[in-house]
CSV table of C-alpha atoms in Angstrom, one decimal:
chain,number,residue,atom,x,y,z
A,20,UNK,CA,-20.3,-31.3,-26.4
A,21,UNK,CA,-16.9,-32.7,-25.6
A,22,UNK,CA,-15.2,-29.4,-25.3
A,23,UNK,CA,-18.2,-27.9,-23.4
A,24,UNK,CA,-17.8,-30.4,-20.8
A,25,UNK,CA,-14.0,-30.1,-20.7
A,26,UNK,CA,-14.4,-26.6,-20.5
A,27,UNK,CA,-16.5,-26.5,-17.7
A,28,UNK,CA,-14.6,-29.0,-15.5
A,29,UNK,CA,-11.1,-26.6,-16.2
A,30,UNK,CA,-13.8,-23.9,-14.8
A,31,UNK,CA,-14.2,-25.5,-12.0
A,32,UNK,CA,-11.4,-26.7,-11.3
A,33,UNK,CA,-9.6,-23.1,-11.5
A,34,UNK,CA,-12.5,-22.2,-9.2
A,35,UNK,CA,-11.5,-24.8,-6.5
A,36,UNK,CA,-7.9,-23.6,-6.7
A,37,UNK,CA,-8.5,-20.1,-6.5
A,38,UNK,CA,-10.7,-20.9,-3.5
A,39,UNK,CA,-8.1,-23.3,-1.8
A,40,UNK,CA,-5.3,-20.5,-2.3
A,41,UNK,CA,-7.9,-17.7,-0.7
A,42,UNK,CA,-8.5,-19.6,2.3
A,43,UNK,CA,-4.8,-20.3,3.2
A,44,UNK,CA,-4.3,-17.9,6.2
A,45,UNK,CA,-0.6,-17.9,4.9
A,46,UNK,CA,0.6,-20.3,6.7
A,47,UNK,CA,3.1,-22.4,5.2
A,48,UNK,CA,2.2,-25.4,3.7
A,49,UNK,CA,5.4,-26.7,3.1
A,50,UNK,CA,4.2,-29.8,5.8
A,51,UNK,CA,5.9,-27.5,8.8
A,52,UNK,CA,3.9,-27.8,11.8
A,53,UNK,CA,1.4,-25.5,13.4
A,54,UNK,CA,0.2,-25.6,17.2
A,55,UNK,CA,-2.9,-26.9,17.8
A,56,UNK,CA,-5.6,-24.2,18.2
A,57,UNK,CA,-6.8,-25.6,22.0
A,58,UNK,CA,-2.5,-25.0,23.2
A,59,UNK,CA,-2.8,-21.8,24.9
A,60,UNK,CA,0.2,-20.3,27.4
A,61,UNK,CA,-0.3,-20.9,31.0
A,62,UNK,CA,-1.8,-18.3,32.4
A,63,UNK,CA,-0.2,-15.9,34.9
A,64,UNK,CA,-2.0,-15.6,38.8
A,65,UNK,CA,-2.0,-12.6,40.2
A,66,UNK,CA,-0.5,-13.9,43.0
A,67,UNK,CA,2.6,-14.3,41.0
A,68,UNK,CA,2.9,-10.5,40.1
A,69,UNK,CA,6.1,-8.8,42.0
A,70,UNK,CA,5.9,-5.2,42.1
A,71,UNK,CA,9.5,-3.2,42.6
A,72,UNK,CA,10.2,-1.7,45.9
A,73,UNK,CA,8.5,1.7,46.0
A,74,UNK,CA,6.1,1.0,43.3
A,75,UNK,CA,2.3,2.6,43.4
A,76,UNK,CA,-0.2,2.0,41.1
A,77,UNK,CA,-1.3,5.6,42.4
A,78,UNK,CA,-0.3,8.7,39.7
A,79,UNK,CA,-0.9,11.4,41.9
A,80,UNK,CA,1.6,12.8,44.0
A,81,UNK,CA,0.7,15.1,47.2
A,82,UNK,CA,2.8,18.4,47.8
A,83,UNK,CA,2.7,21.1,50.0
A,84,UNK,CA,3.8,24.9,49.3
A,85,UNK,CA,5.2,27.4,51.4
A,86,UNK,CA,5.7,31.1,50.6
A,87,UNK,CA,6.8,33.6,53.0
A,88,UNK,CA,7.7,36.7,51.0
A,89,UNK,CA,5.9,38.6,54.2
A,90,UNK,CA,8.8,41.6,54.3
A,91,UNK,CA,9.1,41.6,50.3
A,92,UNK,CA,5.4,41.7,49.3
A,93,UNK,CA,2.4,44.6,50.0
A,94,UNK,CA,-0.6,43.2,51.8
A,95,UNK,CA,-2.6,41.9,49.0
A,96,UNK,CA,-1.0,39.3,46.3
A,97,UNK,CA,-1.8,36.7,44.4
A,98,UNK,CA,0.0,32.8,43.5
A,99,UNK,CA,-0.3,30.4,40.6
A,100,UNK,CA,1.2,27.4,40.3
A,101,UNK,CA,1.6,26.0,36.5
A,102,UNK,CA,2.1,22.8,34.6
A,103,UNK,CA,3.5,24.0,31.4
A,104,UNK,CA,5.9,26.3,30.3
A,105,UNK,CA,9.1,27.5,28.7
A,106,UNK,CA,11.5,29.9,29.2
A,107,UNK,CA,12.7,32.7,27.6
A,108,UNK,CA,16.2,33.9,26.5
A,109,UNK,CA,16.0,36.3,29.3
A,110,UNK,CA,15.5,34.0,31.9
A,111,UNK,CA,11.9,34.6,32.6
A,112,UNK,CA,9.0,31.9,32.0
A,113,UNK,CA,6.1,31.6,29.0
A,114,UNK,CA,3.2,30.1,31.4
A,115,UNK,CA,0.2,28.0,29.9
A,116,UNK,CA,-2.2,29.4,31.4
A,117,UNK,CA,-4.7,26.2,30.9
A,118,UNK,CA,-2.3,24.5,32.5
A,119,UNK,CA,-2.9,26.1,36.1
A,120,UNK,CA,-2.5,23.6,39.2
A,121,UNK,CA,-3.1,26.7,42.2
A,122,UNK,CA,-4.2,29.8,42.2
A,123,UNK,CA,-4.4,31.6,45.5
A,124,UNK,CA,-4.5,34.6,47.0
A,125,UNK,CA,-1.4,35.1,49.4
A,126,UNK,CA,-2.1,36.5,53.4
A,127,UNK,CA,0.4,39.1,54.1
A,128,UNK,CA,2.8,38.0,51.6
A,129,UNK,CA,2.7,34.3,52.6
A,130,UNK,CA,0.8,30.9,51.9
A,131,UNK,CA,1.0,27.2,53.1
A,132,UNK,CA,-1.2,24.9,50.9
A,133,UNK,CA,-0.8,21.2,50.1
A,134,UNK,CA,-2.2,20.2,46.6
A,135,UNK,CA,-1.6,17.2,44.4
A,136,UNK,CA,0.1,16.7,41.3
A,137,UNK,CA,0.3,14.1,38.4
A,138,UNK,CA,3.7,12.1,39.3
A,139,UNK,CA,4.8,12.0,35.7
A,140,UNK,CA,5.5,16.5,36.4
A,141,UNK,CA,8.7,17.4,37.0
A,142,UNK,CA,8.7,20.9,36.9
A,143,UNK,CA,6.7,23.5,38.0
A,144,UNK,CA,6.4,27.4,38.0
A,145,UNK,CA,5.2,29.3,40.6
A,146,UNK,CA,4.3,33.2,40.0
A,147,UNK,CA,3.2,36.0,42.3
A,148,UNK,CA,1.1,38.8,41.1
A,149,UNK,CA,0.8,41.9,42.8
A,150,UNK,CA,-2.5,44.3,42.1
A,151,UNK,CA,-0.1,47.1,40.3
A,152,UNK,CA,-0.1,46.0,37.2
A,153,UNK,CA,3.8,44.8,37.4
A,154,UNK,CA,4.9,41.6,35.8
A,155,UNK,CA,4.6,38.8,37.9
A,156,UNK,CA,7.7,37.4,40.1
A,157,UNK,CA,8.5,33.8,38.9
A,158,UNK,CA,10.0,30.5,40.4
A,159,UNK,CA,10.6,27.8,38.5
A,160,UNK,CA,10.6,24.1,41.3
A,161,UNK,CA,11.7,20.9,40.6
A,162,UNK,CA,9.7,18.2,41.6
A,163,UNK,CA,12.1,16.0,43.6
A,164,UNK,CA,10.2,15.5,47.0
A,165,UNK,CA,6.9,17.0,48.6
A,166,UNK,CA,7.6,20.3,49.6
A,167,UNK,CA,8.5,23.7,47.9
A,168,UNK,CA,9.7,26.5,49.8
A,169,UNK,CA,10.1,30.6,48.6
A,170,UNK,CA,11.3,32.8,51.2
């Protein structure tokens, strides 16, 4: 009865243990000291928020496109403006054509239109198609103010 008893309080006192050890967050417990739960950082106004010079919570950027190929072009023509590309060995330009910003039809050869664009693109291709069947004439811009000019 002796060594029941005996072996049922080394039960439970490997129990205990076992428990103590799981609910140690793993913290040390080497007597180091740990902030008090309540002790938060001050918080931070909004009032005390400084925003650079030039900075604008707003990611779209507004641009405006002008394309005068009037002497160059036959009547009828057609522009696209794309997001997303690369370029060939050749030179010329791999469009993705889901990334399309414009697409316009041109007057005479020529169109002024003011669009917007996310501020985080930097460049841009522009093509014209005719209704021959020829590839299209290409224009790669760089985004670095708000207007783009092909003459």
């Amino acid at each position: 009865m002796k060594n029941i008893m005996l072996d049922k309080i080394a039960i439970v006192s490997i129990t205990a243990l076992f428990l103590m050890a799981c609910s140690d967050s793993g913290g040390s417990s080497s007597g180091g000291s740990s902030p008090a739960a309540d002790e938060q950082p001050e918080p931070i106004k909004t009032q005390d928020l400084v925003a650079p010079e030039g900075f604008s919570f707003n990611p779209i950027d507004d641009q405006r496109l002008i394309v005068d190929l009037s002497g160059s072009l036959p009547s009828r023509a057609h522009l696209s403006v794309y997001s997303s590309f690369s370029e060939k060995e050749d030179g010329r330009y791999i469009v993705d054509y889901g990334s399309k910003i414009i697409d316009v039809p041109l007057t005479n050869g020529a169109v002024d239109i003011e669009f917007a664009i996310a501020d985080s693109l930097n460049e841009s291709v522009v093509e014209i198609w005719l209704y021959d069947g020829s590839d299209p004439q290409q224009k790669k811009f760089v985004v670095d103010g708000t207007q783009w000019e092909w003459y």
